[in-house]
XYZ file of C-alpha atoms in Angstrom:
106
model
C -180.429 -131.681 125.466
C -177.330 -133.870 125.079
C -178.489 -137.375 124.138
C -175.097 -138.732 122.964
C -173.070 -140.029 125.917
C -169.552 -141.457 125.990
C -169.558 -144.986 127.430
C -165.990 -144.542 128.742
C -166.299 -141.327 130.764
C -169.964 -140.307 130.737
C -169.460 -136.978 128.964
C -172.524 -136.017 126.892
C -172.873 -134.238 123.567
C -175.728 -132.746 121.576
C -174.350 -134.070 118.267
C -173.255 -137.613 117.495
C -170.350 -136.267 115.429
C -168.982 -134.496 118.515
C -169.182 -137.762 120.462
C -167.273 -139.575 117.706
C -164.460 -137.001 117.806
C -164.434 -137.116 121.626
C -164.137 -140.915 121.687
C -160.837 -140.630 119.808
C -159.343 -139.313 123.062
C -159.936 -142.735 124.620
C -158.893 -144.799 121.582
C -155.924 -142.585 120.604
C -157.269 -142.706 117.041
C -155.870 -139.931 114.833
C -157.274 -140.573 111.355
C -156.165 -137.301 109.713
C -152.508 -137.527 108.685
C -150.319 -134.787 107.213
C -148.851 -135.932 103.891
C -145.843 -133.634 104.382
C -144.557 -134.723 107.802
C -146.749 -137.624 108.937
C -148.189 -135.926 112.022
C -151.715 -137.163 112.801
C -154.793 -135.444 114.216
C -158.173 -136.344 115.695
C -159.966 -133.591 113.759
C -159.718 -132.681 110.075
C -159.822 -129.002 111.054
C -156.672 -129.452 113.151
C -154.895 -130.976 110.141
C -155.921 -128.029 107.957
C -154.554 -125.553 110.490
C -151.356 -127.625 110.878
C -150.752 -127.633 107.114
C -150.253 -123.861 107.230
C -146.810 -124.653 108.691
C -145.829 -126.258 105.398
C -147.604 -123.861 103.023
C -146.801 -120.625 104.849
C -150.431 -119.604 104.323
C -151.627 -116.934 106.774
C -155.329 -116.397 106.047
C -156.100 -113.617 108.551
C -155.064 -110.288 107.013
C -155.186 -106.839 108.591
C -157.261 -104.478 106.446
C -155.281 -101.488 107.761
C -151.703 -102.532 106.975
C -151.868 -105.876 105.150
C -149.969 -107.888 107.768
C -151.259 -111.460 107.936
C -151.615 -114.008 110.713
C -152.310 -117.717 111.167
C -155.040 -117.117 113.737
C -157.875 -114.607 113.924
C -157.078 -114.083 117.615
C -153.591 -112.859 116.624
C -155.157 -110.459 114.117
C -157.535 -109.076 116.760
C -154.632 -108.307 119.109
C -152.612 -106.791 116.234
C -155.472 -104.485 115.233
C -155.244 -102.866 118.666
C -152.076 -101.171 117.370
C -154.251 -99.294 114.877
C -157.199 -98.621 117.185
C -155.179 -97.820 120.299
C -157.351 -100.207 122.312
C -155.724 -101.472 125.530
C -158.340 -103.657 127.240
C -156.087 -105.289 129.844
C -155.882 -102.899 132.799
C -153.829 -103.260 135.984
C -156.083 -103.059 139.032
C -153.192 -101.720 141.132
C -151.904 -98.784 139.082
C -154.365 -98.403 136.205
C -151.832 -98.971 133.395
C -153.376 -100.644 130.331
C -151.990 -103.191 127.880
C -152.950 -104.639 124.494
C -152.220 -108.220 125.605
C -153.118 -110.013 128.823
C -149.627 -111.555 128.859
C -148.118 -108.056 129.086
C -150.384 -107.288 132.036
C -149.284 -110.493 133.791
C -145.591 -109.603 133.254
C -146.269 -106.094 134.595
C-alpha cells in the first residue's frame, strides 16, 4: 500500500518521508549544503557521499588486498580480479568480462 501521494505528479509512496524527499524535485529545495564547497543536495545521504570528495575517505575496502573504494559496487567489481569471476558474457562469441562496460565495448 502506498497512501502518500504527490499532489504535483500523482506518484505514490509507502512512507511520508519518501514523499517529502520526492517533493523537493518539484520545489527545487536542496536543504543539505556542503560546508566545504557550498553544493546542495535533496538528501542528507547524498551530502554524506559527496563529502568523501573533500575528505578522501573510501569506506569500502577489499579484504584480499586492502584497496579501497568510494562505492560498494566498485568493490564488488574489483573483487572479481581475485575470484576470477567474469559474469558479463558475449552472446555472439562467448567471451566473458568482469564489467558490463567492457562487454559493450567488445
